[in-house]
Amino acid sequence: MLRFLAGRLAVAVPTLLLVSVLVFSLQKLLPGDPALALAGEDRSPEIIAFLRHKYQFDQPLPVQYWIWLKAFASGDLGTSVRTGLPIGRMVAEKLPVTLELSILSMIIALAIGVPAGVAAALKRGGPVDYVVGVLGLAGLSIPSFWFGIMLILLFSVTLGLLPSGGYVPFLESPWGNLKTMLLPSVVLGSASAAIIMRHTRSSMLTVLRQDFVRTARAKGLPERIVVVRHALRNGLIPVVTLATLQLGQLLSGAVLTEQVFGIPGFGKMIVDGVFGRDYAVVQAVVMCAAAFFLLLSLLADLAYAALNPRIRT
């Protein structure tokens, strides 16, 4: 297992380095001069020259990249040129919010998608399979922002059961935190549940036709044991990959949902950084998201090895 883990780490480190090169290079392709944006209305040559020197905009690109990479490797994410705050502190405040939202959404997606996909595979061609297919197509087709607004109208405006937006820290009020995060988690989790549902059904249909499943049934094992212990364990292998990829996408793609529900998360931070031409913030956010995505891929590989030991070799 250690050799397997070392091999995956040997791939992850160069990948993260390549991402850093792409992030830094693509940022520089954006039109306009960030020093002019930072100078405000008083764009005197002295102020512009001072800003370019302060933020190393006057250095060659390889020098700028090396300075930024050394600082990032040492844990210094820099300072926001828009707010003047340390980016590390900003990430520490915003990342847990989006991470909580993503994890709750994935829990909802797995709780709905896996059982529904298994039921559709076991009842292939029947009413259950048809209903699951319709729900999966609806989950993929309905825009998340529209679904969020409809949930707000129903549960907040009409029924008055849940707040329409905002965020309450968990340590301040666990129940208030759950109430504010429930609707956005359902919005994000529904789309992921539809994808997981369809892949679980497809994977289970393939596994249920395998010889070892027929052998288990021929031995007289109860259907519950055949499905759970034999079929589901092998059918979940591709679903594990899908779930980790979906979690990474939730972390980096929750911008619209956070905007609809007024959640001060990671997505709003990167949007503000892009529109404010805050290079350091955008670079730090993308690098943190890439590192988290690689970590999830590594955890998926380890889950692979646990579910199917043949993968280790």
PDB file of C-alpha atoms in Angstrom:
ATOM      1  CA  MET A   1       0.000   0.000   0.000  1.00  0.00           C
ATOM      2  CA  LEU A   2       2.876   2.411   0.788  1.00  0.00           C
ATOM      3  CA  ARG A   3       4.378   1.801  -2.649  1.00  0.00           C
ATOM      4  CA  PHE A   4       0.981   2.428  -4.209  1.00  0.00           C
ATOM      5  CA  LEU A   5       0.631   5.677  -2.243  1.00  0.00           C
ATOM      6  CA  ALA A   6       4.159   6.816  -3.174  1.00  0.00           C
ATOM      7  CA  GLY A   7       3.402   6.281  -6.855  1.00  0.00           C
ATOM      8  CA  ARG A   8       0.283   8.452  -6.646  1.00  0.00           C
ATOM      9  CA  LEU A   9       2.182  11.197  -4.797  1.00  0.00           C
ATOM     10  CA  ALA A  10       4.889  11.132  -7.467  1.00  0.00           C
ATOM     11  CA  VAL A  11       2.203  12.046  -9.997  1.00  0.00           C
ATOM     12  CA  ALA A  12       0.401  14.609  -7.818  1.00  0.00           C
ATOM     13  CA  VAL A  13       3.405  16.870  -7.134  1.00  0.00           C
ATOM     14  CA  PRO A  14       4.356  17.522 -10.819  1.00  0.00           C
ATOM     15  CA  THR A  15       0.667  17.995 -11.600  1.00  0.00           C
ATOM     16  CA  LEU A  16       0.349  20.708  -8.967  1.00  0.00           C
ATOM     17  CA  LEU A  17       3.504  22.369 -10.291  1.00  0.00           C
ATOM     18  CA  LEU A  18       2.088  22.351 -13.824  1.00  0.00           C
ATOM     19  CA  VAL A  19      -1.157  23.866 -12.519  1.00  0.00           C
ATOM     20  CA  SER A  20       0.833  26.654 -10.861  1.00  0.00           C
ATOM     21  CA  VAL A  21       2.539  27.476 -14.184  1.00  0.00           C
ATOM     22  CA  LEU A  22      -0.793  27.544 -16.030  1.00  0.00           C
ATOM     23  CA  VAL A  23      -2.533  29.628 -13.367  1.00  0.00           C
ATOM     24  CA  PHE A  24       0.255  32.201 -13.249  1.00  0.00           C
ATOM     25  CA  SER A  25       0.624  32.378 -17.036  1.00  0.00           C
ATOM     26  CA  LEU A  26      -3.081  32.620 -17.852  1.00  0.00           C
ATOM     27  CA  GLN A  27      -3.533  35.381 -15.284  1.00  0.00           C
ATOM     28  CA  LYS A  28      -1.043  37.502 -17.210  1.00  0.00           C
ATOM     29  CA  LEU A  29      -3.052  37.098 -20.422  1.00  0.00           C
ATOM     30  CA  LEU A  30      -5.938  39.112 -18.990  1.00  0.00           C
ATOM     31  CA  PRO A  31      -6.279  42.484 -20.741  1.00  0.00           C
ATOM     32  CA  GLY A  32      -5.372  45.686 -18.968  1.00  0.00           C
ATOM     33  CA  ASP A  33      -2.749  46.762 -16.471  1.00  0.00           C
ATOM     34  CA  PRO A  34      -3.462  45.841 -12.845  1.00  0.00           C
ATOM     35  CA  ALA A  35      -1.381  48.792 -11.672  1.00  0.00           C
ATOM     36  CA  LEU A  36      -3.791  51.158 -13.446  1.00  0.00           C
ATOM     37  CA  ALA A  37      -6.759  49.477 -11.748  1.00  0.00           C
ATOM     38  CA  LEU A  38      -5.090  49.807  -8.353  1.00  0.00           C
ATOM     39  CA  ALA A  39      -4.119  53.434  -8.898  1.00  0.00           C
ATOM     40  CA  GLY A  40      -7.751  54.547  -8.877  1.00  0.00           C
ATOM     41  CA  GLU A  41      -8.678  57.946 -10.244  1.00  0.00           C
ATOM     42  CA  ASP A  42      -5.332  59.552  -9.470  1.00  0.00           C
ATOM     43  CA  ARG A  43      -3.279  57.705 -12.075  1.00  0.00           C
ATOM     44  CA  SER A  44      -0.087  59.711 -11.812  1.00  0.00           C
ATOM     45  CA  PRO A  45       3.065  58.093 -13.260  1.00  0.00           C
ATOM     46  CA  GLU A  46       4.716  58.086  -9.824  1.00  0.00           C
ATOM     47  CA  ILE A  47       1.881  56.109  -8.191  1.00  0.00           C
ATOM     48  CA  ILE A  48       1.711  53.655 -11.089  1.00  0.00           C
ATOM     49  CA  ALA A  49       5.493  53.116 -10.959  1.00  0.00           C
ATOM     50  CA  PHE A  50       5.320  52.626  -7.184  1.00  0.00           C
ATOM     51  CA  LEU A  51       2.548  50.013  -7.474  1.00  0.00           C
ATOM     52  CA  ARG A  52       4.369  48.141 -10.224  1.00  0.00           C
ATOM     53  CA  HIS A  53       7.509  47.969  -8.100  1.00  0.00           C
ATOM     54  CA  LYS A  54       5.632  47.059  -4.901  1.00  0.00           C
ATOM     55  CA  TYR A  55       3.833  44.091  -6.442  1.00  0.00           C
ATOM     56  CA  GLN A  56       6.743  43.059  -8.749  1.00  0.00           C
ATOM     57  CA  PHE A  57       4.774  43.919 -11.893  1.00  0.00           C
ATOM     58  CA  ASP A  58       7.949  45.495 -13.305  1.00  0.00           C
ATOM     59  CA  GLN A  59       9.901  42.217 -13.053  1.00  0.00           C
ATOM     60  CA  PRO A  60      10.163  39.676 -15.906  1.00  0.00           C
ATOM     61  CA  LEU A  61       7.491  36.991 -15.832  1.00  0.00           C
ATOM     62  CA  PRO A  62       9.859  34.134 -14.849  1.00  0.00           C
ATOM     63  CA  VAL A  63      11.102  36.232 -11.910  1.00  0.00           C
ATOM     64  CA  GLN A  64       7.535  37.051 -10.845  1.00  0.00           C
ATOM     65  CA  TYR A  65       6.597  33.376 -11.030  1.00  0.00           C
ATOM     66  CA  TRP A  66       9.611  32.271  -9.011  1.00  0.00           C
ATOM     67  CA  ILE A  67       8.949  34.854  -6.291  1.00  0.00           C
ATOM     68  CA  TRP A  68       5.303  33.833  -6.092  1.00  0.00           C
ATOM     69  CA  LEU A  69       6.067  30.077  -6.111  1.00  0.00           C
ATOM     70  CA  LYS A  70       8.653  30.348  -3.316  1.00  0.00           C
ATOM     71  CA  ALA A  71       6.222  32.322  -1.178  1.00  0.00           C
ATOM     72  CA  PHE A  72       3.387  29.876  -1.875  1.00  0.00           C
ATOM     73  CA  ALA A  73       5.571  26.849  -1.066  1.00  0.00           C
ATOM     74  CA  SER A  74       6.493  28.437   2.265  1.00  0.00           C
ATOM     75  CA  GLY A  75       2.823  28.966   3.133  1.00  0.00           C
ATOM     76  CA  ASP A  76       2.730  32.690   2.348  1.00  0.00           C
ATOM     77  CA  LEU A  77      -0.244  33.215   0.041  1.00  0.00           C
ATOM     78  CA  GLY A  78       0.424  36.935  -0.210  1.00  0.00           C
ATOM     79  CA  THR A  79      -1.707  39.982   0.480  1.00  0.00           C
ATOM     80  CA  SER A  80      -4.841  41.065  -1.319  1.00  0.00           C
ATOM     81  CA  VAL A  81      -4.169  44.239  -3.283  1.00  0.00           C
ATOM     82  CA  ARG A  82      -7.881  45.087  -3.091  1.00  0.00           C
ATOM     83  CA  THR A  83      -8.519  44.708   0.641  1.00  0.00           C
ATOM     84  CA  GLY A  84      -5.003  44.704   2.069  1.00  0.00           C
ATOM     85  CA  LEU A  85      -5.768  41.574   4.104  1.00  0.00           C
ATOM     86  CA  PRO A  86      -3.547  38.465   4.218  1.00  0.00           C
ATOM     87  CA  ILE A  87      -4.894  35.969   1.689  1.00  0.00           C
ATOM     88  CA  GLY A  88      -4.182  33.086   4.031  1.00  0.00           C
ATOM     89  CA  ARG A  89      -6.587  34.578   6.547  1.00  0.00           C
ATOM     90  CA  MET A  90      -9.198  35.171   3.854  1.00  0.00           C
ATOM     91  CA  VAL A  91      -8.919  31.555   2.683  1.00  0.00           C
ATOM     92  CA  ALA A  92      -9.137  30.300   6.276  1.00  0.00           C
ATOM     93  CA  GLU A  93     -12.399  32.240   6.698  1.00  0.00           C
ATOM     94  CA  LYS A  94     -14.040  31.400   3.367  1.00  0.00           C
ATOM     95  CA  LEU A  95     -12.883  27.856   2.615  1.00  0.00           C
ATOM     96  CA  PRO A  96     -14.615  26.148   5.598  1.00  0.00           C
ATOM     97  CA  VAL A  97     -17.935  27.681   4.536  1.00  0.00           C
ATOM     98  CA  THR A  98     -17.777  26.287   0.985  1.00  0.00           C
ATOM     99  CA  LEU A  99     -16.251  23.041   2.237  1.00  0.00           C
ATOM    100  CA  GLU A 100     -19.175  22.530   4.618  1.00  0.00           C
ATOM    101  CA  LEU A 101     -21.633  23.309   1.837  1.00  0.00           C
ATOM    102  CA  SER A 102     -19.890  20.870  -0.524  1.00  0.00           C
ATOM    103  CA  ILE A 103     -19.742  18.042   2.024  1.00  0.00           C
ATOM    104  CA  LEU A 104     -23.416  18.439   2.994  1.00  0.00           C
ATOM    105  CA  SER A 105     -24.354  18.502  -0.699  1.00  0.00           C
ATOM    106  CA  MET A 106     -22.358  15.337  -1.369  1.00  0.00           C
ATOM    107  CA  ILE A 107     -23.952  13.569   1.609  1.00  0.00           C
ATOM    108  CA  ILE A 108     -27.384  14.418   0.180  1.00  0.00           C
ATOM    109  CA  ALA A 109     -26.285  13.331  -3.309  1.00  0.00           C
ATOM    110  CA  LEU A 110     -24.978   9.958  -2.101  1.00  0.00           C
ATOM    111  CA  ALA A 111     -27.980   9.362   0.167  1.00  0.00           C
ATOM    112  CA  ILE A 112     -30.300   9.860  -2.816  1.00  0.00           C
ATOM    113  CA  GLY A 113     -28.219   8.739  -5.789  1.00  0.00           C
ATOM    114  CA  VAL A 114     -26.798   5.391  -4.640  1.00  0.00           C
ATOM    115  CA  PRO A 115     -30.030   3.804  -3.284  1.00  0.00           C
ATOM    116  CA  ALA A 116     -32.034   5.124  -6.245  1.00  0.00           C
ATOM    117  CA  GLY A 117     -29.468   3.825  -8.738  1.00  0.00           C
ATOM    118  CA  VAL A 118     -29.388   0.396  -7.089  1.00  0.00           C
ATOM    119  CA  ALA A 119     -33.195   0.225  -7.018  1.00  0.00           C
ATOM    120  CA  ALA A 120     -33.392   1.183 -10.701  1.00  0.00           C
ATOM    121  CA  ALA A 121     -30.859  -1.519 -11.619  1.00  0.00           C
ATOM    122  CA  LEU A 122     -32.688  -4.212  -9.634  1.00  0.00           C
ATOM    123  CA  LYS A 123     -36.058  -3.186 -11.138  1.00  0.00           C
ATOM    124  CA  ARG A 124     -34.792  -2.572 -14.658  1.00  0.00           C
ATOM    125  CA  GLY A 125     -37.573  -1.729 -17.090  1.00  0.00           C
ATOM    126  CA  GLY A 126     -40.174  -1.333 -14.343  1.00  0.00           C
ATOM    127  CA  PRO A 127     -41.935   1.683 -12.855  1.00  0.00           C
ATOM    128  CA  VAL A 128     -39.119   2.311 -10.360  1.00  0.00           C
ATOM    129  CA  ASP A 129     -36.564   2.434 -13.161  1.00  0.00           C
ATOM    130  CA  TYR A 130     -38.761   4.834 -15.110  1.00  0.00           C
ATOM    131  CA  VAL A 131     -39.281   7.177 -12.140  1.00  0.00           C
ATOM    132  CA  VAL A 132     -35.558   7.195 -11.334  1.00  0.00           C
ATOM    133  CA  GLY A 133     -34.761   7.990 -14.963  1.00  0.00           C
ATOM    134  CA  VAL A 134     -37.198  10.908 -15.007  1.00  0.00           C
ATOM    135  CA  LEU A 135     -35.853  12.293 -11.728  1.00  0.00           C
ATOM    136  CA  GLY A 136     -32.272  11.940 -12.954  1.00  0.00           C
ATOM    137  CA  LEU A 137     -33.042  13.788 -16.176  1.00  0.00           C
ATOM    138  CA  ALA A 138     -34.845  16.524 -14.233  1.00  0.00           C
ATOM    139  CA  GLY A 139     -31.923  16.920 -11.839  1.00  0.00           C
ATOM    140  CA  LEU A 140     -29.530  17.369 -14.750  1.00  0.00           C
ATOM    141  CA  SER A 141     -31.801  19.735 -16.690  1.00  0.00           C
ATOM    142  CA  ILE A 142     -33.066  22.171 -14.052  1.00  0.00           C
ATOM    143  CA  PRO A 143     -30.706  25.158 -13.546  1.00  0.00           C
ATOM    144  CA  SER A 144     -29.419  25.360  -9.995  1.00  0.00           C
ATOM    145  CA  PHE A 145     -30.177  29.077  -9.580  1.00  0.00           C
ATOM    146  CA  TRP A 146     -33.813  28.596 -10.661  1.00  0.00           C
ATOM    147  CA  PHE A 147     -34.218  25.584  -8.394  1.00  0.00           C
ATOM    148  CA  GLY A 148     -32.769  27.597  -5.514  1.00  0.00           C
ATOM    149  CA  ILE A 149     -35.201  30.457  -6.076  1.00  0.00           C
ATOM    150  CA  MET A 150     -38.145  28.023  -6.195  1.00  0.00           C
ATOM    151  CA  LEU A 151     -37.049  26.442  -2.899  1.00  0.00           C
ATOM    152  CA  ILE A 152     -36.786  29.895  -1.324  1.00  0.00           C
ATOM    153  CA  LEU A 153     -40.313  30.755  -2.494  1.00  0.00           C
ATOM    154  CA  LEU A 154     -41.703  27.497  -1.110  1.00  0.00           C
ATOM    155  CA  PHE A 155     -39.869  26.918   2.178  1.00  0.00           C
ATOM    156  CA  SER A 156     -38.983  30.502   3.136  1.00  0.00           C
ATOM    157  CA  VAL A 157     -41.635  32.799   1.686  1.00  0.00           C
ATOM    158  CA  THR A 158     -44.699  30.525   1.632  1.00  0.00           C
ATOM    159  CA  LEU A 159     -44.131  28.092   4.509  1.00  0.00           C
ATOM    160  CA  GLY A 160     -41.672  30.151   6.563  1.00  0.00           C
ATOM    161  CA  LEU A 161     -39.770  27.030   7.661  1.00  0.00           C
ATOM    162  CA  LEU A 162     -36.231  27.935   6.617  1.00  0.00           C
ATOM    163  CA  PRO A 163     -34.296  31.190   6.151  1.00  0.00           C
ATOM    164  CA  SER A 164     -33.980  32.471   2.604  1.00  0.00           C
ATOM    165  CA  GLY A 165     -30.259  33.162   2.847  1.00  0.00           C
ATOM    166  CA  GLY A 166     -27.331  34.190   4.984  1.00  0.00           C
ATOM    167  CA  TYR A 167     -24.891  32.126   6.979  1.00  0.00           C
ATOM    168  CA  VAL A 168     -24.625  31.229  10.667  1.00  0.00           C
ATOM    169  CA  PRO A 169     -21.301  29.708  11.852  1.00  0.00           C
ATOM    170  CA  PHE A 170     -21.620  26.210  13.266  1.00  0.00           C
ATOM    171  CA  LEU A 171     -19.875  27.096  16.528  1.00  0.00           C
ATOM    172  CA  GLU A 172     -22.250  30.011  17.036  1.00  0.00           C
ATOM    173  CA  SER A 173     -25.434  27.983  16.529  1.00  0.00           C
ATOM    174  CA  PRO A 174     -25.393  24.398  15.163  1.00  0.00           C
ATOM    175  CA  TRP A 175     -29.138  24.416  14.536  1.00  0.00           C
ATOM    176  CA  GLY A 176     -29.041  27.839  12.892  1.00  0.00           C
ATOM    177  CA  ASN A 177     -26.114  26.687  10.743  1.00  0.00           C
ATOM    178  CA  LEU A 178     -28.048  23.630   9.586  1.00  0.00           C
ATOM    179  CA  LYS A 179     -31.121  25.695   8.733  1.00  0.00           C
ATOM    180  CA  THR A 180     -29.135  28.168   6.614  1.00  0.00           C
ATOM    181  CA  MET A 181     -27.176  25.430   4.820  1.00  0.00           C
ATOM    182  CA  LEU A 182     -30.019  22.999   4.140  1.00  0.00           C
ATOM    183  CA  LEU A 183     -31.585  24.671   1.086  1.00  0.00           C
ATOM    184  CA  PRO A 184     -28.313  25.415  -0.758  1.00  0.00           C
ATOM    185  CA  SER A 185     -27.104  21.882   0.024  1.00  0.00           C
ATOM    186  CA  VAL A 186     -30.263  20.436  -1.516  1.00  0.00           C
ATOM    187  CA  VAL A 187     -29.803  22.624  -4.602  1.00  0.00           C
ATOM    188  CA  LEU A 188     -26.213  21.509  -5.166  1.00  0.00           C
ATOM    189  CA  GLY A 189     -26.821  17.932  -4.071  1.00  0.00           C
ATOM    190  CA  SER A 190     -29.752  17.363  -6.432  1.00  0.00           C
ATOM    191  CA  ALA A 191     -27.655  17.792  -9.576  1.00  0.00           C
ATOM    192  CA  SER A 192     -24.895  15.556  -8.214  1.00  0.00           C
ATOM    193  CA  ALA A 193     -27.483  13.010  -7.072  1.00  0.00           C
ATOM    194  CA  ALA A 194     -28.810  12.762 -10.627  1.00  0.00           C
ATOM    195  CA  ILE A 195     -25.332  12.033 -11.998  1.00  0.00           C
ATOM    196  CA  ILE A 196     -24.490   9.520  -9.260  1.00  0.00           C
ATOM    197  CA  MET A 197     -27.885   7.880  -9.727  1.00  0.00           C
ATOM    198  CA  ARG A 198     -27.336   7.251 -13.430  1.00  0.00           C
ATOM    199  CA  HIS A 199     -23.773   5.975 -12.985  1.00  0.00           C
ATOM    200  CA  THR A 200     -24.753   3.723 -10.080  1.00  0.00           C
ATOM    201  CA  ARG A 201     -27.529   2.183 -12.170  1.00  0.00           C
ATOM    202  CA  SER A 202     -25.206   1.592 -15.119  1.00  0.00           C
ATOM    203  CA  SER A 203     -22.458   0.132 -12.934  1.00  0.00           C
ATOM    204  CA  MET A 204     -24.850  -2.143 -11.042  1.00  0.00           C
ATOM    205  CA  LEU A 205     -26.383  -3.448 -14.274  1.00  0.00           C
ATOM    206  CA  THR A 206     -22.903  -4.424 -15.458  1.00  0.00           C
ATOM    207  CA  VAL A 207     -21.956  -6.110 -12.178  1.00  0.00           C
ATOM    208  CA  LEU A 208     -25.257  -7.979 -11.808  1.00  0.00           C
ATOM    209  CA  ARG A 209     -24.523  -9.766 -15.099  1.00  0.00           C
ATOM    210  CA  GLN A 210     -21.138 -11.038 -13.895  1.00  0.00           C
ATOM    211  CA  ASP A 211     -20.483 -14.712 -13.235  1.00  0.00           C
ATOM    212  CA  PHE A 212     -19.660 -14.266  -9.544  1.00  0.00           C
ATOM    213  CA  VAL A 213     -23.095 -12.747  -8.930  1.00  0.00           C
ATOM    214  CA  ARG A 214     -24.808 -15.648 -10.664  1.00  0.00           C
ATOM    215  CA  THR A 215     -22.669 -18.046  -8.627  1.00  0.00           C
ATOM    216  CA  ALA A 216     -23.654 -16.325  -5.387  1.00  0.00           C
ATOM    217  CA  ARG A 217     -27.327 -16.621  -6.305  1.00  0.00           C
ATOM    218  CA  ALA A 218     -26.884 -20.259  -7.342  1.00  0.00           C
ATOM    219  CA  LYS A 219     -25.420 -21.023  -3.911  1.00  0.00           C
ATOM    220  CA  GLY A 220     -28.733 -19.930  -2.396  1.00  0.00           C
ATOM    221  CA  LEU A 221     -27.555 -16.715  -0.746  1.00  0.00           C
ATOM    222  CA  PRO A 222     -30.309 -14.219   0.116  1.00  0.00           C
ATOM    223  CA  GLU A 223     -30.797 -11.508  -2.460  1.00  0.00           C
ATOM    224  CA  ARG A 224     -29.895  -8.828   0.079  1.00  0.00           C
ATOM    225  CA  ILE A 225     -26.499 -10.469   0.703  1.00  0.00           C
ATOM    226  CA  VAL A 226     -25.877 -10.871  -3.029  1.00  0.00           C
ATOM    227  CA  VAL A 227     -26.659  -7.231  -3.749  1.00  0.00           C
ATOM    228  CA  VAL A 228     -24.954  -5.590  -0.776  1.00  0.00           C
ATOM    229  CA  ARG A 229     -21.926  -7.794  -0.176  1.00  0.00           C
ATOM    230  CA  HIS A 230     -21.085  -8.897  -3.712  1.00  0.00           C
ATOM    231  CA  ALA A 231     -22.636  -6.631  -6.345  1.00  0.00           C
ATOM    232  CA  LEU A 232     -22.659  -3.259  -4.613  1.00  0.00           C
ATOM    233  CA  ARG A 233     -19.046  -3.423  -3.420  1.00  0.00           C
ATOM    234  CA  ASN A 234     -17.794  -3.918  -6.978  1.00  0.00           C
ATOM    235  CA  GLY A 235     -20.357  -1.578  -8.491  1.00  0.00           C
ATOM    236  CA  LEU A 236     -19.268   1.297  -6.255  1.00  0.00           C
ATOM    237  CA  ILE A 237     -15.723   1.442  -7.679  1.00  0.00           C
ATOM    238  CA  PRO A 238     -16.565   3.844 -10.573  1.00  0.00           C
ATOM    239  CA  VAL A 239     -19.005   5.690  -8.320  1.00  0.00           C
ATOM    240  CA  VAL A 240     -16.156   6.463  -5.894  1.00  0.00           C
ATOM    241  CA  THR A 241     -14.282   8.264  -8.666  1.00  0.00           C
ATOM    242  CA  LEU A 242     -17.392  10.121  -9.717  1.00  0.00           C
ATOM    243  CA  ALA A 243     -18.188  11.185  -6.149  1.00  0.00           C
ATOM    244  CA  THR A 244     -14.685  12.581  -5.578  1.00  0.00           C
ATOM    245  CA  LEU A 245     -14.780  14.484  -8.870  1.00  0.00           C
ATOM    246  CA  GLN A 246     -18.235  15.819  -8.032  1.00  0.00           C
ATOM    247  CA  LEU A 247     -17.013  16.970  -4.616  1.00  0.00           C
ATOM    248  CA  GLY A 248     -14.161  18.847  -6.259  1.00  0.00           C
ATOM    249  CA  GLN A 249     -16.582  20.455  -8.690  1.00  0.00           C
ATOM    250  CA  LEU A 250     -18.886  21.428  -5.847  1.00  0.00           C
ATOM    251  CA  LEU A 251     -16.003  23.132  -4.087  1.00  0.00           C
ATOM    252  CA  SER A 252     -15.056  25.200  -7.122  1.00  0.00           C
ATOM    253  CA  GLY A 253     -18.469  25.521  -8.777  1.00  0.00           C
ATOM    254  CA  ALA A 254     -20.763  26.714  -6.007  1.00  0.00           C
ATOM    255  CA  VAL A 255     -20.576  30.331  -7.140  1.00  0.00           C
ATOM    256  CA  LEU A 256     -24.174  30.729  -8.351  1.00  0.00           C
ATOM    257  CA  THR A 257     -25.660  28.933  -5.364  1.00  0.00           C
ATOM    258  CA  GLU A 258     -23.625  31.021  -2.940  1.00  0.00           C
ATOM    259  CA  GLN A 259     -24.798  34.169  -4.716  1.00  0.00           C
ATOM    260  CA  VAL A 260     -28.477  33.134  -4.627  1.00  0.00           C
ATOM    261  CA  PHE A 261     -28.411  32.278  -0.911  1.00  0.00           C
ATOM    262  CA  GLY A 262     -25.976  35.012   0.163  1.00  0.00           C
ATOM    263  CA  ILE A 263     -23.345  32.604   1.500  1.00  0.00           C
ATOM    264  CA  PRO A 264     -19.900  34.208   2.009  1.00  0.00           C
ATOM    265  CA  GLY A 265     -17.886  31.316   0.635  1.00  0.00           C
ATOM    266  CA  PHE A 266     -14.972  30.465  -1.626  1.00  0.00           C
ATOM    267  CA  GLY A 267     -16.897  31.148  -4.826  1.00  0.00           C
ATOM    268  CA  LYS A 268     -17.675  34.760  -3.976  1.00  0.00           C
ATOM    269  CA  MET A 269     -14.045  35.282  -3.027  1.00  0.00           C
ATOM    270  CA  ILE A 270     -12.742  34.238  -6.443  1.00  0.00           C
ATOM    271  CA  VAL A 271     -15.425  36.251  -8.272  1.00  0.00           C
ATOM    272  CA  ASP A 272     -14.443  39.390  -6.356  1.00  0.00           C
ATOM    273  CA  GLY A 273     -10.781  38.658  -7.095  1.00  0.00           C
ATOM    274  CA  VAL A 274     -11.363  38.313 -10.843  1.00  0.00           C
ATOM    275  CA  PHE A 275     -13.433  41.487 -11.175  1.00  0.00           C
ATOM    276  CA  GLY A 276     -11.031  43.422  -8.928  1.00  0.00           C
ATOM    277  CA  ARG A 277      -7.983  42.146 -10.877  1.00  0.00           C
ATOM    278  CA  ASP A 278      -6.599  40.855  -7.599  1.00  0.00           C
ATOM    279  CA  TYR A 279      -4.062  38.441  -9.077  1.00  0.00           C
ATOM    280  CA  ALA A 280      -2.794  37.121  -5.764  1.00  0.00           C
ATOM    281  CA  VAL A 281      -6.275  36.169  -4.555  1.00  0.00           C
ATOM    282  CA  VAL A 282      -7.203  34.390  -7.794  1.00  0.00           C
ATOM    283  CA  GLN A 283      -3.915  32.488  -7.887  1.00  0.00           C
ATOM    284  CA  ALA A 284      -4.215  31.427  -4.248  1.00  0.00           C
ATOM    285  CA  VAL A 285      -7.842  30.317  -4.618  1.00  0.00           C
ATOM    286  CA  VAL A 286      -7.191  28.299  -7.780  1.00  0.00           C
ATOM    287  CA  MET A 287      -4.093  26.673  -6.300  1.00  0.00           C
ATOM    288  CA  CYS A 288      -5.959  25.744  -3.119  1.00  0.00           C
ATOM    289  CA  ALA A 289      -8.799  24.289  -5.197  1.00  0.00           C
ATOM    290  CA  ALA A 290      -6.315  22.338  -7.351  1.00  0.00           C
ATOM    291  CA  ALA A 291      -4.519  20.976  -4.271  1.00  0.00           C
ATOM    292  CA  PHE A 292      -7.845  19.944  -2.748  1.00  0.00           C
ATOM    293  CA  PHE A 293      -8.874  18.278  -6.020  1.00  0.00           C
ATOM    294  CA  LEU A 294      -5.601  16.304  -6.139  1.00  0.00           C
ATOM    295  CA  LEU A 295      -6.118  15.281  -2.517  1.00  0.00           C
ATOM    296  CA  LEU A 296      -9.575  13.981  -3.378  1.00  0.00           C
ATOM    297  CA  SER A 297      -8.138  12.038  -6.320  1.00  0.00           C
ATOM    298  CA  LEU A 298      -5.571  10.498  -3.994  1.00  0.00           C
ATOM    299  CA  LEU A 299      -8.303   9.511  -1.527  1.00  0.00           C
ATOM    300  CA  ALA A 300     -10.271   7.990  -4.424  1.00  0.00           C
ATOM    301  CA  ASP A 301      -7.259   5.888  -5.418  1.00  0.00           C
ATOM    302  CA  LEU A 302      -6.899   4.667  -1.834  1.00  0.00           C
ATOM    303  CA  ALA A 303     -10.605   3.828  -1.743  1.00  0.00           C
ATOM    304  CA  TYR A 304     -10.125   1.907  -5.003  1.00  0.00           C
ATOM    305  CA  ALA A 305      -7.363  -0.141  -3.411  1.00  0.00           C
ATOM    306  CA  ALA A 306      -9.536  -0.852  -0.370  1.00  0.00           C
ATOM    307  CA  LEU A 307     -12.546  -1.933  -2.449  1.00  0.00           C
ATOM    308  CA  ASN A 308     -10.529  -3.975  -4.973  1.00  0.00           C
ATOM    309  CA  PRO A 309      -7.045  -5.109  -3.833  1.00  0.00           C
ATOM    310  CA  ARG A 310      -6.154  -6.079  -7.429  1.00  0.00           C
ATOM    311  CA  ILE A 311      -5.805  -2.380  -8.263  1.00  0.00           C
ATOM    312  CA  ARG A 312      -2.742  -2.131  -6.005  1.00  0.00           C
ATOM    313  CA  THR A 313      -0.794  -4.287  -8.433  1.00  0.00           C
TER     314      THR A 313
END
